[in-house]
Amino acid sequence: MSVTDGDAAAAGARADGPEDEAVVTVADVHKEYDLGGTVTALDGVSLALAEGSYTAVMGPSGSGKSTLLNLIGALDTPTAGEVIVDGENVADLPERERARLRGTEIGFVFQTFNLMPRLAAVENVALPLVFAEWSRRERRERAETLLSEVGLGDRLDHLPRELSGGQRQRVAIARALAADPEIILADEPTGNVDTDTGAEIMDLLAAARDRGNTILLVTHERRIADHADRIVHVTDGAIEEIEPVEAGE
Amino acid sequence: MKLRDSLRLAGRSLAGHRLRSALTVVGIVIGISTVVIFASFGTSVQTDVVGEFEDTAASEIIVTSGDVGFGDSSGGPPIPTDLLDGIPAVTDYDVEQLGGIDGVEAVIPSGPIDADAVTVGEETLARGVQVTAIPPAGFAEGDIITGEPFESGARGEIVLTETAVERFEANVTVGDTVTVDYADASPEEFTVVGVTGSVRGGFSSAFSPIFYVPIEPYYAEHGSTAPSASQGVDQRAFPQVTLVAPPDRVTDVQADVERYMTEDSDAIRVENVNDVTVQSTADIVDGIESVLADVIRLVSGIGLLALLVGAFGIANIMLVSVTERTKEIGIMKATGARNREVMGLFLGEAVLLGLAGAVVGIPLGLAVGYGAAVYAEVGFTVPIIWLVVAAGMGIATGVVAGLYPAWRAARVDPIDALRYE
C-alpha cells in the first residue's frame, strides 16, 4: 500500500507525456465522507495526467477509483490535498467556475450513459454547448458532426429510449467531446454493453486520444484497462502500483 | 446559458408531462379567471351605473332633511328611497332662500303626495306606489322620452317613469287616463302628458315606478307642512330640494347651501330633524364608486384565494419534478450547468405554468364576465388594470411557488444525482 509522493507523480507524467506537461495534477489528496461515521475514500493519492496521456485506473469496488474520478472531474472537492485541473486548483474555484470547468475542459462518459431521456440524440450531444452559450445553429452543426463520427449520423433525432445500449454510449461519447474538452473521464464505459460493442466504444476513446485528448478510464476489467498507456492500481483509497502497458497490446 | 435556451428546456420538460402540467395549470386558471370575472363584471356594473348618473345629473346639489347620506341602508324596500327617507321639513321660505344663493340656477322642491293606489283601466297598482310632486323644472332637457312635461299649475296632468309604464300590462302612453286614489280625499283622474326616463335629483327615478304631478297645486292639497320658525306659520315642507348650479361652481354653491341649511334654515329647527344632508352629484357618484370598488375588491379577493391554492399545486408538482429528475440535474451539472442555471430552469418551468394559467385564465374570465354583463344588461367594460394585475399574479404565483423547488434542485449533489436511479 505504497503512497506515491509528488515526485513520483511528476516522474509518471514525464514518463508518459510527450510534452512533459501535466493537465491534471492530484497531490496528496484525501477524501473523507461522513456517513454516520467517517469513511476514508482516498487516503493520500498523488497522480499526474500528462497532456495526451491515456491512463486506466483499476481497483476493486470501494477502492476509491470513482472518488478520484469525481475529484478530477470537479464534481467534488478533496478533504485535504490539491487537485489541479488545467492549471487551476479545483477547491479554490467558486461553484460557477467549477461548472465551467466541467462543461468546457472535461467530458464525462458514464457506465449508465446518463443521457437526458426527453432530449433527442443531437440535443444530448449539444447539451454542454447550451451551457457554454453556443448559438443554436452552431450547436446543431457540431452535434451532427460528432454523431456522424461515432456512426450515428442516421439517428440524430432519436430519443435515448429508441437507441441500443451501444448507440447510447456512443451518443454519450459524442457529448463528452462536444465542447472539445482537454480531458475525457470515462467511468466503466463498457460496463453496460456487450463485448463487441465494448470494443467499438474503446476504439472511439482511442480515436479521441489520437486527436490529443487526455483520457482517464476507470474500470475493473483488465482487458479494458489494457487499452491505456499505463494502469494505476488503487486499493483502499491509495495507489498501490502504476503499471506501464506494453505497446501493441 | 441563454434565457431562450432556458425557457426552451423548461418548456420541453413541461411538454414531457402534458397531463400533469395541464392539471397544474387548471388551478391557476381557476384563480385568475375568477379574479377577471369578478373584476370585469364589477367594473362593467360600476361604469354603467356611474355613467347613468353622470349623464343625468352633472351639476346638481341635493338637499335632504334628515341624515340620508348615500350608502345609508334603511333596510326598507330597495326602490323609491329618495323621498321617503327624508323628513318633510324644508319650507317654502327655505326654498326661496336657497333660490337666492349666488350661483343657483334652479330650485326644484319635491315631495310625496299622500296616495294609496294608482289605476289605469282595469289595473290598479297599490304596493310601492309613489306619486311625487315636482315643478316642471324637475324635468331636465332630454329626460322626457315621449310627450312633454306638464305646465306649472296644470291640474289633471301626470308624467310617469318608464318603469311605471312597465308595471302595467296595458301599454300606457300619452293621452291615457290615470286615476290616483288619495289617502284622505276622493280619487282624481289625470291624463298622461309624458313618459320620462328620469328627473333632476331623482337618482332612483330611472329604476322606480313613479308618477309625477305638478307641485302647483297638488302639494298644497295632498303634501306635507311643517312649522316655519322664521315666519312663525306652517308652510308647505319638502323632504328634498334639488338645486342646479354651473358645473364649475358646484363646490362653492354647495358650501353656501350647506351653511344656510345647517345654520339658518327652518328645516334644521323642525322637531325630529337632527341633520340635513347636502350632497352634490359628484359626492353621490363617488359614494357609489367606492361601494362598488369595495365589492369588486372583496369578490376578487376570493379569486386570489383560488390562486393561492393553485400556487400550492405548482409548488407540489415542482417538488415532485425535482425528485424525479434528480438524475437529469446531475447530468446537467456534469455537462457544465451552474447551480443558478439549474435553479433558473426549474423556476422557468414554474413561471411558464403560471403564465399558461394567465394566458388561459384571462380570456376565459373575460368571456364569462362578458356573458354576465350581457345577462345583467350592463355595458361590458374591460378592466385593463385588473388584466395586468391578473397576468402579474400568474407570473408571480409561478415565481413564488417555484422558488423553493428550484432552490432544492440547485442544491442537488451531482455525484449522488448521477448515481440516482
PDB file of C-alpha atoms in Angstrom, chain A:
ATOM      1  CA  MET A   1       0.000   0.000   0.000  1.00  0.00           C
ATOM      2  CA  SER A   2       2.599   2.492  -1.057  1.00  0.00           C
ATOM      3  CA  VAL A   3       1.631   6.090  -1.469  1.00  0.00           C
ATOM      4  CA  THR A   4       3.239   7.815  -4.389  1.00  0.00           C
ATOM      5  CA  ASP A   5       4.651  11.147  -3.474  1.00  0.00           C
ATOM      6  CA  GLY A   6       4.588  14.273  -5.602  1.00  0.00           C
ATOM      7  CA  ASP A   7       7.927  13.491  -7.219  1.00  0.00           C
ATOM      8  CA  ALA A   8       6.812  10.081  -8.270  1.00  0.00           C
ATOM      9  CA  ALA A   9       3.684  11.552  -9.814  1.00  0.00           C
ATOM     10  CA  ALA A  10       5.720  14.094 -11.667  1.00  0.00           C
ATOM     11  CA  ALA A  11       8.017  11.323 -12.812  1.00  0.00           C
ATOM     12  CA  GLY A  12       4.980   9.423 -14.090  1.00  0.00           C
ATOM     13  CA  ALA A  13       3.927  12.450 -16.057  1.00  0.00           C
ATOM     14  CA  ARG A  14       7.388  12.720 -17.592  1.00  0.00           C
ATOM     15  CA  ALA A  15       7.371   9.065 -18.482  1.00  0.00           C
ATOM     16  CA  ASP A  16       4.066   9.384 -20.313  1.00  0.00           C
ATOM     17  CA  GLY A  17       3.662  12.784 -21.796  1.00  0.00           C
ATOM     18  CA  PRO A  18       5.439  13.731 -24.961  1.00  0.00           C
ATOM     19  CA  GLU A  19       5.300  17.367 -23.905  1.00  0.00           C
ATOM     20  CA  ASP A  20       6.114  16.789 -20.290  1.00  0.00           C
ATOM     21  CA  GLU A  21       3.138  18.855 -19.195  1.00  0.00           C
ATOM     22  CA  ALA A  22       0.550  17.708 -16.629  1.00  0.00           C
ATOM     23  CA  VAL A  23      -3.051  18.623 -17.476  1.00  0.00           C
ATOM     24  CA  VAL A  24      -4.204  17.173 -14.183  1.00  0.00           C
ATOM     25  CA  THR A  25      -2.182  17.020 -11.008  1.00  0.00           C
ATOM     26  CA  VAL A  26      -3.507  15.248  -7.952  1.00  0.00           C
ATOM     27  CA  ALA A  27      -1.293  15.969  -4.944  1.00  0.00           C
ATOM     28  CA  ASP A  28      -1.604  14.064  -1.679  1.00  0.00           C
ATOM     29  CA  VAL A  29      -5.380  14.060  -1.866  1.00  0.00           C
ATOM     30  CA  HIS A  30      -7.506  12.798   0.990  1.00  0.00           C
ATOM     31  CA  LYS A  31     -11.235  12.427   0.765  1.00  0.00           C
ATOM     32  CA  GLU A  32     -13.435  11.533   3.675  1.00  0.00           C
ATOM     33  CA  TYR A  33     -17.198  11.135   3.759  1.00  0.00           C
ATOM     34  CA  ASP A  34     -19.356  11.494   6.794  1.00  0.00           C
ATOM     35  CA  LEU A  35     -21.799   8.620   6.554  1.00  0.00           C
ATOM     36  CA  GLY A  36     -22.741   8.365  10.203  1.00  0.00           C
ATOM     37  CA  GLY A  37     -19.043   7.847  10.825  1.00  0.00           C
ATOM     38  CA  THR A  38     -16.029   8.963   8.877  1.00  0.00           C
ATOM     39  CA  VAL A  39     -15.332   6.862   5.806  1.00  0.00           C
ATOM     40  CA  THR A  40     -11.997   7.411   4.085  1.00  0.00           C
ATOM     41  CA  ALA A  41     -12.389   7.086   0.326  1.00  0.00           C
ATOM     42  CA  LEU A  42      -8.966   8.396  -0.642  1.00  0.00           C
ATOM     43  CA  ASP A  43      -6.021   8.397   1.672  1.00  0.00           C
ATOM     44  CA  GLY A  44      -3.152  10.409   0.245  1.00  0.00           C
ATOM     45  CA  VAL A  45      -3.256   9.931  -3.507  1.00  0.00           C
ATOM     46  CA  SER A  46      -0.886  11.712  -5.888  1.00  0.00           C
ATOM     47  CA  LEU A  47      -1.081  11.345  -9.636  1.00  0.00           C
ATOM     48  CA  ALA A  48      -0.351  13.415 -12.718  1.00  0.00           C
ATOM     49  CA  LEU A  49      -2.010  13.106 -16.114  1.00  0.00           C
ATOM     50  CA  ALA A  50       0.171  14.389 -18.903  1.00  0.00           C
ATOM     51  CA  GLU A  51      -1.408  16.074 -21.873  1.00  0.00           C
ATOM     52  CA  GLY A  52      -2.496  13.465 -24.394  1.00  0.00           C
ATOM     53  CA  SER A  53      -1.932  10.577 -21.981  1.00  0.00           C
ATOM     54  CA  TYR A  54      -4.244   7.581 -21.586  1.00  0.00           C
ATOM     55  CA  THR A  55      -4.492   6.278 -18.042  1.00  0.00           C
ATOM     56  CA  ALA A  56      -6.611   3.461 -16.685  1.00  0.00           C
ATOM     57  CA  VAL A  57      -7.492   3.241 -13.002  1.00  0.00           C
ATOM     58  CA  MET A  58      -8.214  -0.271 -11.748  1.00  0.00           C
ATOM     59  CA  GLY A  59      -9.300  -1.471  -8.417  1.00  0.00           C
ATOM     60  CA  PRO A  60     -11.992  -3.398  -6.610  1.00  0.00           C
ATOM     61  CA  SER A  61     -15.331  -1.884  -5.627  1.00  0.00           C
ATOM     62  CA  GLY A  62     -14.962   0.744  -2.936  1.00  0.00           C
ATOM     63  CA  SER A  63     -11.263   1.209  -3.597  1.00  0.00           C
ATOM     64  CA  GLY A  64     -11.800   4.916  -4.235  1.00  0.00           C
ATOM     65  CA  LYS A  65     -11.361   4.944  -8.013  1.00  0.00           C
ATOM     66  CA  SER A  66     -14.718   6.632  -8.658  1.00  0.00           C
ATOM     67  CA  THR A  67     -13.993   9.196  -5.949  1.00  0.00           C
ATOM     68  CA  LEU A  68     -10.719  10.001  -7.711  1.00  0.00           C
ATOM     69  CA  LEU A  69     -12.604  10.465 -10.967  1.00  0.00           C
ATOM     70  CA  ASN A  70     -15.184  12.753  -9.332  1.00  0.00           C
ATOM     71  CA  LEU A  71     -12.436  14.907  -7.844  1.00  0.00           C
ATOM     72  CA  ILE A  72     -10.617  15.278 -11.144  1.00  0.00           C
ATOM     73  CA  GLY A  73     -13.969  15.928 -12.813  1.00  0.00           C
ATOM     74  CA  ALA A  74     -14.576  18.880 -10.448  1.00  0.00           C
ATOM     75  CA  LEU A  75     -17.785  17.255  -9.253  1.00  0.00           C
ATOM     76  CA  ASP A  76     -16.327  17.177  -5.750  1.00  0.00           C
ATOM     77  CA  THR A  77     -13.538  18.749  -3.762  1.00  0.00           C
ATOM     78  CA  PRO A  78     -10.923  16.962  -1.614  1.00  0.00           C
ATOM     79  CA  THR A  79     -10.907  16.993   2.172  1.00  0.00           C
ATOM     80  CA  ALA A  80      -7.164  17.643   2.023  1.00  0.00           C
ATOM     81  CA  GLY A  81      -4.567  17.955  -0.726  1.00  0.00           C
ATOM     82  CA  GLU A  82      -4.846  19.569  -4.117  1.00  0.00           C
ATOM     83  CA  VAL A  83      -6.471  18.704  -7.412  1.00  0.00           C
ATOM     84  CA  ILE A  84      -5.110  20.936 -10.162  1.00  0.00           C
ATOM     85  CA  VAL A  85      -7.009  20.795 -13.441  1.00  0.00           C
ATOM     86  CA  ASP A  86      -5.904  22.892 -16.372  1.00  0.00           C
ATOM     87  CA  GLY A  87      -3.712  24.935 -14.025  1.00  0.00           C
ATOM     88  CA  GLU A  88      -6.426  25.678 -11.515  1.00  0.00           C
ATOM     89  CA  ASN A  89      -6.924  24.339  -8.023  1.00  0.00           C
ATOM     90  CA  VAL A  90     -10.448  22.932  -8.155  1.00  0.00           C
ATOM     91  CA  ALA A  91     -11.068  23.511  -4.440  1.00  0.00           C
ATOM     92  CA  ASP A  92     -10.317  27.225  -4.823  1.00  0.00           C
ATOM     93  CA  LEU A  93     -12.766  27.746  -7.658  1.00  0.00           C
ATOM     94  CA  PRO A  94     -16.213  29.131  -6.954  1.00  0.00           C
ATOM     95  CA  GLU A  95     -19.106  26.887  -7.911  1.00  0.00           C
ATOM     96  CA  ARG A  96     -19.752  28.613 -11.221  1.00  0.00           C
ATOM     97  CA  GLU A  97     -16.098  28.226 -12.260  1.00  0.00           C
ATOM     98  CA  ARG A  98     -16.160  24.546 -11.391  1.00  0.00           C
ATOM     99  CA  ALA A  99     -19.266  24.219 -13.536  1.00  0.00           C
ATOM    100  CA  ARG A 100     -17.484  25.976 -16.407  1.00  0.00           C
ATOM    101  CA  LEU A 101     -14.516  23.652 -15.973  1.00  0.00           C
ATOM    102  CA  ARG A 102     -16.812  20.614 -16.156  1.00  0.00           C
ATOM    103  CA  GLY A 103     -18.558  21.986 -19.181  1.00  0.00           C
ATOM    104  CA  THR A 104     -15.596  23.035 -21.294  1.00  0.00           C
ATOM    105  CA  GLU A 105     -12.452  21.223 -20.087  1.00  0.00           C
ATOM    106  CA  ILE A 106     -13.855  17.860 -19.100  1.00  0.00           C
ATOM    107  CA  GLY A 107     -16.047  15.328 -20.862  1.00  0.00           C
ATOM    108  CA  PHE A 108     -17.716  12.590 -18.845  1.00  0.00           C
ATOM    109  CA  VAL A 109     -18.624   9.129 -20.079  1.00  0.00           C
ATOM    110  CA  PHE A 110     -20.600   7.061 -17.575  1.00  0.00           C
ATOM    111  CA  GLN A 111     -21.376   3.367 -17.226  1.00  0.00           C
ATOM    112  CA  THR A 112     -25.111   4.071 -17.322  1.00  0.00           C
ATOM    113  CA  PHE A 113     -24.803   6.545 -20.257  1.00  0.00           C
ATOM    114  CA  ASN A 114     -26.662   9.286 -18.374  1.00  0.00           C
ATOM    115  CA  LEU A 115     -28.441  10.800 -21.329  1.00  0.00           C
ATOM    116  CA  MET A 116     -31.324  13.218 -20.887  1.00  0.00           C
ATOM    117  CA  PRO A 117     -34.340  10.966 -21.567  1.00  0.00           C
ATOM    118  CA  ARG A 118     -36.518  13.595 -23.202  1.00  0.00           C
ATOM    119  CA  LEU A 119     -33.844  15.070 -25.452  1.00  0.00           C
ATOM    120  CA  ALA A 120     -33.013  13.662 -28.879  1.00  0.00           C
ATOM    121  CA  ALA A 121     -29.505  12.318 -29.526  1.00  0.00           C
ATOM    122  CA  VAL A 122     -28.414  15.534 -31.217  1.00  0.00           C
ATOM    123  CA  GLU A 123     -29.733  17.614 -28.307  1.00  0.00           C
ATOM    124  CA  ASN A 124     -27.989  15.426 -25.763  1.00  0.00           C
ATOM    125  CA  VAL A 125     -24.722  15.911 -27.595  1.00  0.00           C
ATOM    126  CA  ALA A 126     -25.333  19.659 -27.730  1.00  0.00           C
ATOM    127  CA  LEU A 127     -26.154  19.941 -24.014  1.00  0.00           C
ATOM    128  CA  PRO A 128     -22.679  21.108 -22.869  1.00  0.00           C
ATOM    129  CA  LEU A 129     -22.783  23.705 -25.646  1.00  0.00           C
ATOM    130  CA  VAL A 130     -26.087  25.047 -24.314  1.00  0.00           C
ATOM    131  CA  PHE A 131     -24.396  25.818 -21.014  1.00  0.00           C
ATOM    132  CA  ALA A 132     -21.367  27.177 -22.868  1.00  0.00           C
ATOM    133  CA  GLU A 133     -23.782  29.547 -24.655  1.00  0.00           C
ATOM    134  CA  TRP A 134     -23.145  28.442 -28.205  1.00  0.00           C
ATOM    135  CA  SER A 135     -25.746  29.549 -30.725  1.00  0.00           C
ATOM    136  CA  ARG A 136     -28.427  27.057 -31.626  1.00  0.00           C
ATOM    137  CA  ARG A 137     -27.210  26.626 -35.184  1.00  0.00           C
ATOM    138  CA  GLU A 138     -23.575  26.101 -34.166  1.00  0.00           C
ATOM    139  CA  ARG A 139     -24.618  23.569 -31.538  1.00  0.00           C
ATOM    140  CA  ARG A 140     -26.651  21.617 -34.022  1.00  0.00           C
ATOM    141  CA  GLU A 141     -23.839  21.555 -36.585  1.00  0.00           C
ATOM    142  CA  ARG A 142     -21.262  20.462 -34.019  1.00  0.00           C
ATOM    143  CA  ALA A 143     -23.542  17.758 -32.626  1.00  0.00           C
ATOM    144  CA  GLU A 144     -24.380  16.425 -36.080  1.00  0.00           C
ATOM    145  CA  THR A 145     -20.704  16.225 -36.991  1.00  0.00           C
ATOM    146  CA  LEU A 146     -19.834  14.356 -33.801  1.00  0.00           C
ATOM    147  CA  LEU A 147     -22.741  11.939 -34.121  1.00  0.00           C
ATOM    148  CA  SER A 148     -21.706  11.174 -37.687  1.00  0.00           C
ATOM    149  CA  GLU A 149     -18.177  10.493 -36.473  1.00  0.00           C
ATOM    150  CA  VAL A 150     -19.447   7.940 -33.951  1.00  0.00           C
ATOM    151  CA  GLY A 151     -21.581   6.333 -36.661  1.00  0.00           C
ATOM    152  CA  LEU A 152     -24.961   7.720 -35.621  1.00  0.00           C
ATOM    153  CA  GLY A 153     -25.492  10.175 -38.464  1.00  0.00           C
ATOM    154  CA  ASP A 154     -28.817   8.478 -39.150  1.00  0.00           C
ATOM    155  CA  ARG A 155     -30.026   8.586 -35.535  1.00  0.00           C
ATOM    156  CA  LEU A 156     -29.795  12.316 -34.891  1.00  0.00           C
ATOM    157  CA  ASP A 157     -33.355  12.886 -33.758  1.00  0.00           C
ATOM    158  CA  HIS A 158     -33.887   9.622 -31.919  1.00  0.00           C
ATOM    159  CA  LEU A 159     -34.620   9.697 -28.228  1.00  0.00           C
ATOM    160  CA  PRO A 160     -32.314   7.652 -25.975  1.00  0.00           C
ATOM    161  CA  ARG A 161     -35.017   5.032 -25.433  1.00  0.00           C
ATOM    162  CA  GLU A 162     -35.085   4.447 -29.186  1.00  0.00           C
ATOM    163  CA  LEU A 163     -31.383   3.598 -29.223  1.00  0.00           C
ATOM    164  CA  SER A 164     -29.486   0.450 -28.219  1.00  0.00           C
ATOM    165  CA  GLY A 165     -27.081   0.467 -25.261  1.00  0.00           C
ATOM    166  CA  GLY A 166     -24.072   0.728 -27.537  1.00  0.00           C
ATOM    167  CA  GLN A 167     -25.664   3.548 -29.513  1.00  0.00           C
ATOM    168  CA  ARG A 168     -26.470   5.408 -26.292  1.00  0.00           C
ATOM    169  CA  GLN A 169     -22.887   5.123 -25.149  1.00  0.00           C
ATOM    170  CA  ARG A 170     -21.715   6.457 -28.496  1.00  0.00           C
ATOM    171  CA  VAL A 171     -24.056   9.426 -28.035  1.00  0.00           C
ATOM    172  CA  ALA A 172     -22.512   9.909 -24.587  1.00  0.00           C
ATOM    173  CA  ILE A 173     -19.005   9.885 -26.063  1.00  0.00           C
ATOM    174  CA  ALA A 174     -20.055  12.410 -28.694  1.00  0.00           C
ATOM    175  CA  ARG A 175     -21.447  14.568 -25.892  1.00  0.00           C
ATOM    176  CA  ALA A 176     -18.210  14.246 -23.934  1.00  0.00           C
ATOM    177  CA  LEU A 177     -16.340  15.541 -26.987  1.00  0.00           C
ATOM    178  CA  ALA A 178     -18.823  18.307 -27.845  1.00  0.00           C
ATOM    179  CA  ALA A 179     -17.146  21.241 -26.147  1.00  0.00           C
ATOM    180  CA  ASP A 180     -13.731  19.964 -27.306  1.00  0.00           C
ATOM    181  CA  PRO A 181     -12.504  19.375 -23.751  1.00  0.00           C
ATOM    182  CA  GLU A 182      -8.938  18.628 -22.785  1.00  0.00           C
ATOM    183  CA  ILE A 183      -9.819  15.666 -20.610  1.00  0.00           C
ATOM    184  CA  ILE A 184     -12.155  12.692 -21.059  1.00  0.00           C
ATOM    185  CA  LEU A 185     -13.175  10.916 -17.877  1.00  0.00           C
ATOM    186  CA  ALA A 186     -14.738   7.511 -18.531  1.00  0.00           C
ATOM    187  CA  ASP A 187     -16.240   5.555 -15.649  1.00  0.00           C
ATOM    188  CA  GLU A 188     -16.735   1.902 -16.638  1.00  0.00           C
ATOM    189  CA  PRO A 189     -17.805   2.942 -20.139  1.00  0.00           C
ATOM    190  CA  THR A 190     -18.181  -0.664 -21.320  1.00  0.00           C
ATOM    191  CA  GLY A 191     -19.880  -1.913 -18.175  1.00  0.00           C
ATOM    192  CA  ASN A 192     -23.381  -1.947 -19.670  1.00  0.00           C
ATOM    193  CA  VAL A 193     -22.682  -3.083 -23.230  1.00  0.00           C
ATOM    194  CA  ASP A 194     -21.763  -6.402 -24.813  1.00  0.00           C
ATOM    195  CA  THR A 195     -18.190  -7.308 -25.676  1.00  0.00           C
ATOM    196  CA  ASP A 196     -18.328  -6.347 -29.354  1.00  0.00           C
ATOM    197  CA  THR A 197     -19.955  -3.014 -28.603  1.00  0.00           C
ATOM    198  CA  GLY A 198     -17.437  -2.510 -25.801  1.00  0.00           C
ATOM    199  CA  ALA A 199     -14.656  -2.873 -28.360  1.00  0.00           C
ATOM    200  CA  GLU A 200     -16.280  -0.150 -30.513  1.00  0.00           C
ATOM    201  CA  ILE A 201     -16.517   2.138 -27.502  1.00  0.00           C
ATOM    202  CA  MET A 202     -12.848   1.578 -26.713  1.00  0.00           C
ATOM    203  CA  ASP A 203     -11.983   2.353 -30.341  1.00  0.00           C
ATOM    204  CA  LEU A 204     -13.806   5.679 -30.030  1.00  0.00           C
ATOM    205  CA  LEU A 205     -11.849   6.534 -26.884  1.00  0.00           C
ATOM    206  CA  ALA A 206      -8.619   5.584 -28.632  1.00  0.00           C
ATOM    207  CA  ALA A 207      -9.575   7.833 -31.526  1.00  0.00           C
ATOM    208  CA  ALA A 208     -10.179  10.698 -29.130  1.00  0.00           C
ATOM    209  CA  ARG A 209      -6.803  10.148 -27.593  1.00  0.00           C
ATOM    210  CA  ASP A 210      -5.232  10.113 -31.057  1.00  0.00           C
ATOM    211  CA  ARG A 211      -6.724  13.571 -31.574  1.00  0.00           C
ATOM    212  CA  GLY A 212      -4.930  14.772 -28.475  1.00  0.00           C
ATOM    213  CA  ASN A 213      -7.408  14.281 -25.639  1.00  0.00           C
ATOM    214  CA  THR A 214      -6.147  13.238 -22.232  1.00  0.00           C
ATOM    215  CA  ILE A 215      -8.069  10.178 -21.098  1.00  0.00           C
ATOM    216  CA  LEU A 216      -8.689   8.764 -17.643  1.00  0.00           C
ATOM    217  CA  LEU A 217     -10.533   5.473 -17.666  1.00  0.00           C
ATOM    218  CA  VAL A 218     -11.911   3.771 -14.591  1.00  0.00           C
ATOM    219  CA  THR A 219     -12.543   0.049 -14.959  1.00  0.00           C
ATOM    220  CA  HIS A 220     -12.292  -3.212 -13.125  1.00  0.00           C
ATOM    221  CA  GLU A 221     -11.632  -5.209 -16.289  1.00  0.00           C
ATOM    222  CA  ARG A 222      -8.019  -5.871 -17.162  1.00  0.00           C
ATOM    223  CA  ARG A 223      -8.937  -6.359 -20.840  1.00  0.00           C
ATOM    224  CA  ILE A 224     -10.328  -2.831 -20.969  1.00  0.00           C
ATOM    225  CA  ALA A 225      -7.541  -1.295 -18.908  1.00  0.00           C
ATOM    226  CA  ASP A 226      -5.028  -2.669 -21.374  1.00  0.00           C
ATOM    227  CA  HIS A 227      -6.117  -0.079 -23.926  1.00  0.00           C
ATOM    228  CA  ALA A 228      -4.367   2.595 -21.822  1.00  0.00           C
ATOM    229  CA  ASP A 229      -0.721   3.580 -21.728  1.00  0.00           C
ATOM    230  CA  ARG A 230      -0.498   2.768 -18.043  1.00  0.00           C
ATOM    231  CA  ILE A 231      -2.667   1.290 -15.331  1.00  0.00           C
ATOM    232  CA  VAL A 232      -2.967   2.837 -11.894  1.00  0.00           C
ATOM    233  CA  HIS A 233      -3.952   0.186  -9.376  1.00  0.00           C
ATOM    234  CA  VAL A 234      -5.919   1.584  -6.469  1.00  0.00           C
ATOM    235  CA  THR A 235      -6.711  -0.313  -3.315  1.00  0.00           C
ATOM    236  CA  ASP A 236      -8.303   1.005  -0.133  1.00  0.00           C
ATOM    237  CA  GLY A 237      -8.019   4.630  -1.177  1.00  0.00           C
ATOM    238  CA  ALA A 238      -4.380   4.571  -2.124  1.00  0.00           C
ATOM    239  CA  ILE A 239      -2.329   3.915  -5.234  1.00  0.00           C
ATOM    240  CA  GLU A 240      -0.751   0.522  -4.972  1.00  0.00           C
ATOM    241  CA  GLU A 241       1.132   0.460  -8.226  1.00  0.00           C
ATOM    242  CA  ILE A 242       1.465   2.325 -11.515  1.00  0.00           C
ATOM    243  CA  GLU A 243       1.965  -0.235 -14.234  1.00  0.00           C
ATOM    244  CA  PRO A 244       3.036   0.733 -17.763  1.00  0.00           C
ATOM    245  CA  VAL A 245       1.235  -1.176 -20.537  1.00  0.00           C
ATOM    246  CA  GLU A 246       3.366  -2.654 -23.282  1.00  0.00           C
ATOM    247  CA  ALA A 247       2.789  -1.014 -26.622  1.00  0.00           C
ATOM    248  CA  GLY A 248       0.857  -3.014 -29.177  1.00  0.00           C
ATOM    249  CA  GLU A 249      -1.364  -4.629 -26.574  1.00  0.00           C
TER     250      GLU A 249
END
